[in-house]
GROMACS .gro file of C-alpha atoms in nm:
model
  294
    1MET     CA    1  -0.030   0.020  -0.033
    2LYS     CA    2   0.285   0.233   0.068
    3PRO     CA    3   0.397   0.244  -0.321
    4LEU     CA    4   0.066   0.323  -0.414
    5SER     CA    5   0.034   0.597  -0.206
    6ILE     CA    6   0.333   0.762  -0.280
    7LEU     CA    7   0.236   0.729  -0.644
    8ALA     CA    8  -0.109   0.888  -0.595
    9GLY     CA    9   0.054   1.171  -0.390
   10ALA     CA   10   0.311   1.236  -0.710
   11LEU     CA   11  -0.009   1.198  -0.923
   12LEU     CA   12  -0.148   1.526  -0.725
   13LEU     CA   13   0.149   1.718  -0.720
   14ALA     CA   14   0.188   1.685  -1.055
   15ALA     CA   15  -0.157   1.767  -1.207
   16PRO     CA   16  -0.144   2.114  -1.058
   17LEU     CA   17   0.261   2.171  -1.192
   18ALA     CA   18   0.111   2.030  -1.540
   19HIS     CA   19  -0.138   2.289  -1.534
   20ALA     CA   20   0.109   2.557  -1.425
   21VAL     CA   21   0.327   2.514  -1.712
   22GLY     CA   22   0.061   2.484  -1.961
   23LEU     CA   23  -0.110   2.811  -1.859
   24ALA     CA   24   0.221   3.010  -1.761
   25GLN     CA   25   0.341   2.958  -2.172
   26GLN     CA   26  -0.021   3.072  -2.305
   27LEU     CA   27   0.038   3.372  -2.069
   28SER     CA   28   0.379   3.492  -2.184
   29GLY     CA   29   0.593   3.550  -2.478
   30THR     CA   30   0.439   3.456  -2.832
   31GLY     CA   31   0.165   3.263  -2.613
   32ALA     CA   32   0.034   3.607  -2.477
   33TRP     CA   33   0.015   3.733  -2.803
   34ALA     CA   34  -0.186   3.502  -2.925
   35THR     CA   35  -0.413   3.484  -2.565
   36ALA     CA   36  -0.470   3.825  -2.665
   37ALA     CA   37  -0.550   3.816  -2.968
   38THR     CA   38  -0.866   3.511  -2.871
   39GLY     CA   39  -1.182   3.671  -2.832
   40PRO     CA   40  -1.335   3.636  -2.419
   41ALA     CA   41  -1.581   3.399  -2.504
   42ALA     CA   42  -1.357   3.154  -2.696
   43LEU     CA   43  -1.081   3.186  -2.475
   44GLN     CA   44  -1.351   3.103  -2.205
   45ARG     CA   45  -1.404   2.787  -2.378
   46GLN     CA   46  -1.045   2.682  -2.379
   47LEU     CA   47  -1.003   2.698  -2.052
   48ALA     CA   48  -1.319   2.538  -1.958
   49GLY     CA   49  -1.108   2.239  -1.872
   50GLU     CA   50  -0.829   2.421  -1.659
   51ARG     CA   51  -0.813   2.347  -1.301
   52GLY     CA   52  -0.749   2.645  -1.058
   53LEU     CA   53  -0.882   2.868  -1.250
   54ASP     CA   54  -1.217   3.078  -1.143
   55CYS     CA   55  -1.309   3.292  -1.490
   56HIS     CA   56  -1.588   3.490  -1.519
   57LEU     CA   57  -1.717   3.615  -1.880
   58GLU     CA   58  -1.886   4.001  -1.859
   59ARG     CA   59  -2.045   4.112  -2.196
   60TYR     CA   60  -2.125   4.484  -2.262
   61ALA     CA   61  -2.262   4.729  -2.543
   62ALA     CA   62  -1.876   4.802  -2.683
   63GLY     CA   63  -1.743   4.455  -2.589
   64SER     CA   64  -1.659   4.181  -2.337
   65THR     CA   65  -1.356   4.096  -2.070
   66LEU     CA   66  -1.336   3.725  -1.942
   67ASP     CA   67  -1.163   3.804  -1.584
   68CYS     CA   68  -0.982   3.482  -1.455
   69VAL     CA   69  -0.874   3.457  -1.085
   70VAL     CA   70  -0.595   3.152  -1.013
   71ARG     CA   71  -0.643   2.954  -0.718
   72HIS     CA   72  -0.331   2.739  -0.778
   73PRO     CA   73   0.078   2.854  -0.809
   74LEU     CA   74   0.104   3.017  -1.106
   75ALA     CA   75   0.420   3.225  -1.170
   76VAL     CA   76   0.525   3.402  -1.535
   77MET     CA   77   0.886   3.545  -1.604
   78GLY     CA   78   0.919   3.421  -1.221
   79MET     CA   79   0.655   3.642  -1.092
   80PRO     CA   80   0.368   3.520  -0.928
   81VAL     CA   81   0.043   3.558  -1.074
   82SER     CA   82  -0.292   3.658  -0.886
   83GLU     CA   83  -0.530   3.740  -1.184
   84PHE     CA   84  -0.524   3.779  -1.547
   85TYR     CA   85  -0.825   3.902  -1.801
   86VAL     CA   86  -0.850   3.907  -2.203
   87SER     CA   87  -1.062   4.168  -2.297
   88ALA     CA   88  -1.171   4.298  -2.673
   89ASP     CA   89  -1.370   4.622  -2.747
   90ALA     CA   90  -1.513   4.837  -2.997
   91ALA     CA   91  -1.201   5.017  -3.056
   92GLY     CA   92  -1.023   4.741  -3.239
   93ARG     CA   93  -0.822   4.689  -2.877
   94HIS     CA   94  -0.760   4.333  -2.768
   95GLN     CA   95  -0.555   4.277  -2.452
   96LEU     CA   96  -0.471   4.053  -2.182
   97ARG     CA   97  -0.338   4.181  -1.832
   98LEU     CA   98  -0.152   3.977  -1.576
   99VAL     CA   99  -0.212   4.106  -1.217
  100LEU     CA  100   0.130   3.997  -1.036
  101LEU     CA  101   0.232   4.034  -0.688
  102PRO     CA  102   0.567   4.264  -0.753
  103PRO     CA  103   0.547   4.598  -0.789
  104ALA     CA  104   0.550   4.753  -1.099
  105ALA     CA  105   0.895   4.892  -1.122
  106ARG     CA  106   1.000   4.508  -1.028
  107ILE     CA  107   0.832   4.412  -1.291
  108GLU     CA  108   0.972   4.663  -1.556
  109ARG     CA  109   1.327   4.493  -1.503
  110VAL     CA  110   1.219   4.158  -1.520
  111ALA     CA  111   1.017   4.204  -1.837
  112ALA     CA  112   1.278   4.401  -2.010
  113ARG     CA  113   1.528   4.114  -1.918
  114ALA     CA  114   1.276   3.859  -2.008
  115LEU     CA  115   1.152   4.018  -2.306
  116ARG     CA  116   1.472   4.182  -2.447
  117ALA     CA  117   1.292   4.516  -2.440
  118THR     CA  118   1.385   4.908  -2.365
  119PHE     CA  119   1.059   5.020  -2.190
  120ARG     CA  120   0.999   5.377  -2.162
  121ALA     CA  121   0.868   5.598  -1.837
  122SER     CA  122   0.520   5.704  -1.908
  123GLY     CA  123   0.479   5.938  -1.609
  124ASN     CA  124   0.293   5.744  -1.261
  125GLY     CA  125   0.509   5.486  -1.220
  126ARG     CA  126   0.421   5.340  -1.580
  127TRP     CA  127   0.619   5.207  -1.844
  128THR     CA  128   0.512   5.144  -2.282
  129TRP     CA  129   0.719   4.901  -2.531
  130LEU     CA  130   0.640   4.934  -2.869
  131PRO     CA  131   0.804   4.611  -3.052
  132PRO     CA  132   1.008   4.679  -3.345
  133ASP     CA  133   0.860   4.426  -3.568
  134ALA     CA  134   0.480   4.488  -3.479
  135ALA     CA  135   0.298   4.869  -3.491
  136ASN     CA  136  -0.015   4.772  -3.348
  137ARG     CA  137   0.153   4.615  -3.062
  138ARG     CA  138   0.242   4.726  -2.708
  139VAL     CA  139   0.350   4.585  -2.414
  140GLU     CA  140   0.224   4.847  -2.078
  141ILE     CA  141   0.334   4.816  -1.718
  142ASP     CA  142   0.119   5.026  -1.446
  143PRO     CA  143   0.102   5.019  -1.054
  144ARG     CA  144  -0.216   4.927  -0.829
  145GLU     CA  145  -0.314   5.085  -0.550
  146ASP     CA  146  -0.271   4.752  -0.357
  147GLY     CA  147   0.098   4.758  -0.417
  148ARG     CA  148   0.115   4.491  -0.704
  149GLY     CA  149   0.165   4.580  -1.115
  150GLU     CA  150  -0.050   4.485  -1.408
  151LEU     CA  151   0.139   4.339  -1.719
  152ALA     CA  152  -0.072   4.373  -2.024
  153TYR     CA  153   0.000   4.253  -2.388
  154VAL     CA  154  -0.250   4.521  -2.601
  155ILE     CA  155  -0.290   4.454  -2.944
  156ALA     CA  156  -0.498   4.783  -3.132
  157GLU     CA  157  -0.662   4.679  -3.436
  158PRO     CA  158  -0.768   4.958  -3.680
  159LEU     CA  159  -1.148   5.134  -3.594
  160PRO     CA  160  -1.380   5.032  -3.866
  161ALA     CA  161  -1.424   5.306  -4.116
  162ASP     CA  162  -1.763   5.422  -4.025
  163ALA     CA  163  -1.665   5.502  -3.686
  164VAL     CA  164  -1.332   5.681  -3.802
  165ALA     CA  165  -1.564   5.896  -3.992
  166ALA     CA  166  -1.800   5.960  -3.731
  167GLY     CA  167  -1.520   6.077  -3.493
  168ALA     CA  168  -1.403   5.791  -3.290
  169THR     CA  169  -1.065   5.664  -3.172
  170ASP     CA  170  -0.902   5.422  -2.974
  171ARG     CA  171  -0.930   5.630  -2.693
  172THR     CA  172  -1.329   5.832  -2.731
  173GLY     CA  173  -1.647   5.728  -2.843
  174VAL     CA  174  -1.929   6.005  -2.985
  175ILE     CA  175  -2.290   6.031  -2.888
  176GLU     CA  176  -2.570   6.124  -3.151
  177GLY     CA  177  -2.880   6.125  -3.217
  178ALA     CA  178  -3.206   6.283  -3.285
  179ILE     CA  179  -3.373   6.550  -3.093
  180ALA     CA  180  -3.711   6.424  -3.115
  181ILE     CA  181  -3.954   6.655  -2.951
  182PRO     CA  182  -4.136   6.886  -3.107
  183ASP     CA  183  -4.080   7.197  -3.046
  184ARG     CA  184  -3.908   7.432  -3.238
  185LEU     CA  185  -3.613   7.511  -3.058
  186PRO     CA  186  -3.340   7.808  -3.064
  187ALA     CA  187  -2.969   7.764  -3.068
  188MET     CA  188  -2.846   7.517  -2.814
  189ARG     CA  189  -2.575   7.310  -2.664
  190VAL     CA  190  -2.628   6.928  -2.667
  191CYS     CA  191  -2.440   6.828  -2.328
  192ALA     CA  192  -2.277   6.446  -2.228
  193ILE     CA  193  -2.229   6.527  -1.851
  194ASP     CA  194  -2.026   6.252  -1.671
  195ALA     CA  195  -2.156   6.140  -1.357
  196ARG     CA  196  -1.781   6.214  -1.238
  197GLY     CA  197  -1.803   6.561  -1.326
  198GLY     CA  198  -1.682   6.595  -1.697
  199THR     CA  199  -1.892   6.761  -1.963
  200ALA     CA  200  -1.884   6.720  -2.360
  201CYS     CA  201  -2.114   6.977  -2.575
  202GLN     CA  202  -2.167   7.039  -2.912
  203ALA     CA  203  -2.342   7.373  -3.060
  204VAL     CA  204  -2.674   7.294  -3.283
  205ALA     CA  205  -2.846   7.528  -3.436
  206ALA     CA  206  -3.155   7.679  -3.380
  207GLY     CA  207  -3.448   7.438  -3.515
  208ALA     CA  208  -3.184   7.187  -3.618
  209ASN     CA  209  -3.303   6.819  -3.527
  210ARG     CA  210  -2.967   6.619  -3.484
  211TYR     CA  211  -2.675   6.648  -3.281
  212ARG     CA  212  -2.334   6.477  -3.270
  213ILE     CA  213  -2.065   6.472  -3.010
  214THR     CA  214  -1.683   6.370  -3.057
  215GLY     CA  215  -1.445   6.340  -2.819
  216VAL     CA  216  -1.662   6.184  -2.552
  217ARG     CA  217  -1.410   5.947  -2.303
  218PRO     CA  218  -1.526   5.625  -2.167
  219GLY     CA  219  -1.743   5.655  -1.881
  220THR     CA  220  -2.140   5.698  -1.811
  221TYR     CA  221  -2.333   6.022  -1.917
  222TRP     CA  222  -2.672   6.247  -1.935
  223VAL     CA  223  -2.726   6.395  -2.242
  224ILE     CA  224  -2.935   6.724  -2.217
  225GLY     CA  225  -2.999   6.997  -2.417
  226TYR     CA  226  -2.984   7.352  -2.276
  227ALA     CA  227  -3.089   7.587  -2.501
  228SER     CA  228  -3.065   7.944  -2.502
  229GLY     CA  229  -3.359   8.157  -2.311
  230SER     CA  230  -3.588   7.847  -2.248
  231LYS     CA  231  -3.701   7.686  -2.010
  232VAL     CA  232  -3.694   7.290  -2.230
  233HIS     CA  233  -3.483   7.089  -2.201
  234PRO     CA  234  -3.475   6.786  -2.483
  235ALA     CA  235  -3.297   6.483  -2.288
  236TYR     CA  236  -3.289   6.074  -2.286
  237ALA     CA  237  -3.499   5.971  -2.057
  238ARG     CA  238  -3.767   5.733  -1.967
  239ASP     CA  239  -4.138   5.771  -1.963
  240PHE     CA  240  -4.282   5.767  -1.582
  241SER     CA  241  -4.612   5.890  -1.538
  242ALA     CA  242  -4.591   5.947  -1.182
  243CYS     CA  243  -4.334   6.136  -1.011
  244PRO     CA  244  -4.211   5.920  -0.694
  245ALA     CA  245  -4.260   6.196  -0.374
  246GLY     CA  246  -3.976   6.295  -0.264
  247ARG     CA  247  -3.792   6.316  -0.603
  248SER     CA  248  -3.746   6.637  -0.787
  249GLY     CA  249  -3.702   6.666  -1.163
  250CYS     CA  250  -3.891   6.407  -1.313
  251PRO     CA  251  -4.272   6.535  -1.353
  252ASN     CA  252  -4.202   6.416  -1.785
  253GLY     CA  253  -3.998   6.098  -1.721
  254ILE     CA  254  -3.671   6.010  -1.549
  255LEU     CA  255  -3.325   6.103  -1.684
  256MET     CA  256  -3.163   5.766  -1.750
  257THR     CA  257  -2.750   5.737  -1.797
  258VAL     CA  258  -2.568   5.607  -2.127
  259GLU     CA  259  -2.216   5.400  -2.066
  260VAL     CA  260  -1.965   5.499  -2.369
  261HIS     CA  261  -1.688   5.323  -2.479
  262ALA     CA  262  -1.372   5.410  -2.636
  263GLY     CA  263  -1.442   5.337  -3.048
  264GLN     CA  264  -1.794   5.310  -3.002
  265VAL     CA  265  -2.072   5.558  -3.159
  266LEU     CA  266  -2.374   5.576  -2.938
  267ARG     CA  267  -2.712   5.646  -3.116
  268VAL     CA  268  -2.894   5.835  -2.829
  269ASP     CA  269  -3.240   6.019  -2.932
  270LEU     CA  270  -3.339   6.285  -2.691
  271GLU     CA  271  -3.735   6.222  -2.686
  272ARG     CA  272  -3.813   6.410  -2.331
  273ARG     CA  273  -3.855   6.750  -2.301
  274PHE     CA  274  -3.782   6.898  -1.913
  275GLU     CA  275  -3.866   7.228  -1.768
  276GLN     CA  276  -3.698   7.153  -1.474
  277LEU     CA  277  -3.339   6.954  -1.399
  278PRO     CA  278  -3.225   6.783  -1.107
  279ALA     CA  279  -2.977   7.059  -0.923
  280ASN     CA  280  -2.653   6.886  -1.042
  281LEU     CA  281  -2.746   6.911  -1.382
  282GLN     CA  282  -2.859   7.273  -1.411
  283GLN     CA  283  -2.553   7.439  -1.417
  284ILE     CA  284  -2.455   7.408  -1.803
  285ASP     CA  285  -2.360   7.759  -1.967
  286TYR     CA  286  -2.632   7.794  -2.249
  287ALA     CA  287  -2.399   7.977  -2.489
  288PRO     CA  288  -2.366   7.815  -2.839
  289ALA     CA  289  -2.048   7.792  -2.828
  290ALA     CA  290  -1.907   7.546  -3.122
  291ALA     CA  291  -1.805   7.271  -2.832
  292ARG     CA  292  -1.628   7.240  -2.468
  293PRO     CA  293  -1.377   6.968  -2.455
  294THR     CA  294  -1.396   6.735  -2.167
   0.00000   0.00000   0.00000
């Protein structure tokens, strides 16, 4: 019985080791680029039989992300990996990000030797390397608030022609749509108001019924029109016939937010009119200047 016990123990130890070796190859070197290029859903299917991983796939309007927490010991370039995720978005960007135990400065030194790379500091403890033989690829190193660092393999494919024509970039999106309320409104600004405080606006001529806001950074926004000399505010909202007690500014509907992603052209029609807005959304310059940066 004793030899069998030793053999069983060896097999139990070999399984996590084989898992770690195969997965480490998939997350480093040329394997890392292939993994980054794999769609999150396809990668989830590939990893379905891997032990020691807890993976969750999240889909959203402009892409998807597969986030995997590592439960068994795993190292890349000799650095322990606690988590990794693969994402793809509407901007044509695919990336594999590894959450590593060492801080970013240590990761830069190790990765520079392992990849034979010369990283350039890009501020705030971040580094970037552009492989000389691949114009659409880069490797990024970023610090984390918990003291660990992230190593990312990023593939930036060209944006679709229609998204570029609309004004989207690999860092910003576009919000456009119709102003569907029946009033002939004076000149106005239509503004995307970030829930965190930033604002992007576009001037709209008197009587116009369409708008387009470019240069919108990824985030969560309300979209509202502010007309010169008028209390009417065309806005993106859903119908709500009876405003709940204690809630201000919703006699004609409830203001809705939209999620904007880089490379995305988002259609948002302004179909509700408001004469009163919540206090945090009232203070916008009514002057119809050409645009306001985010």
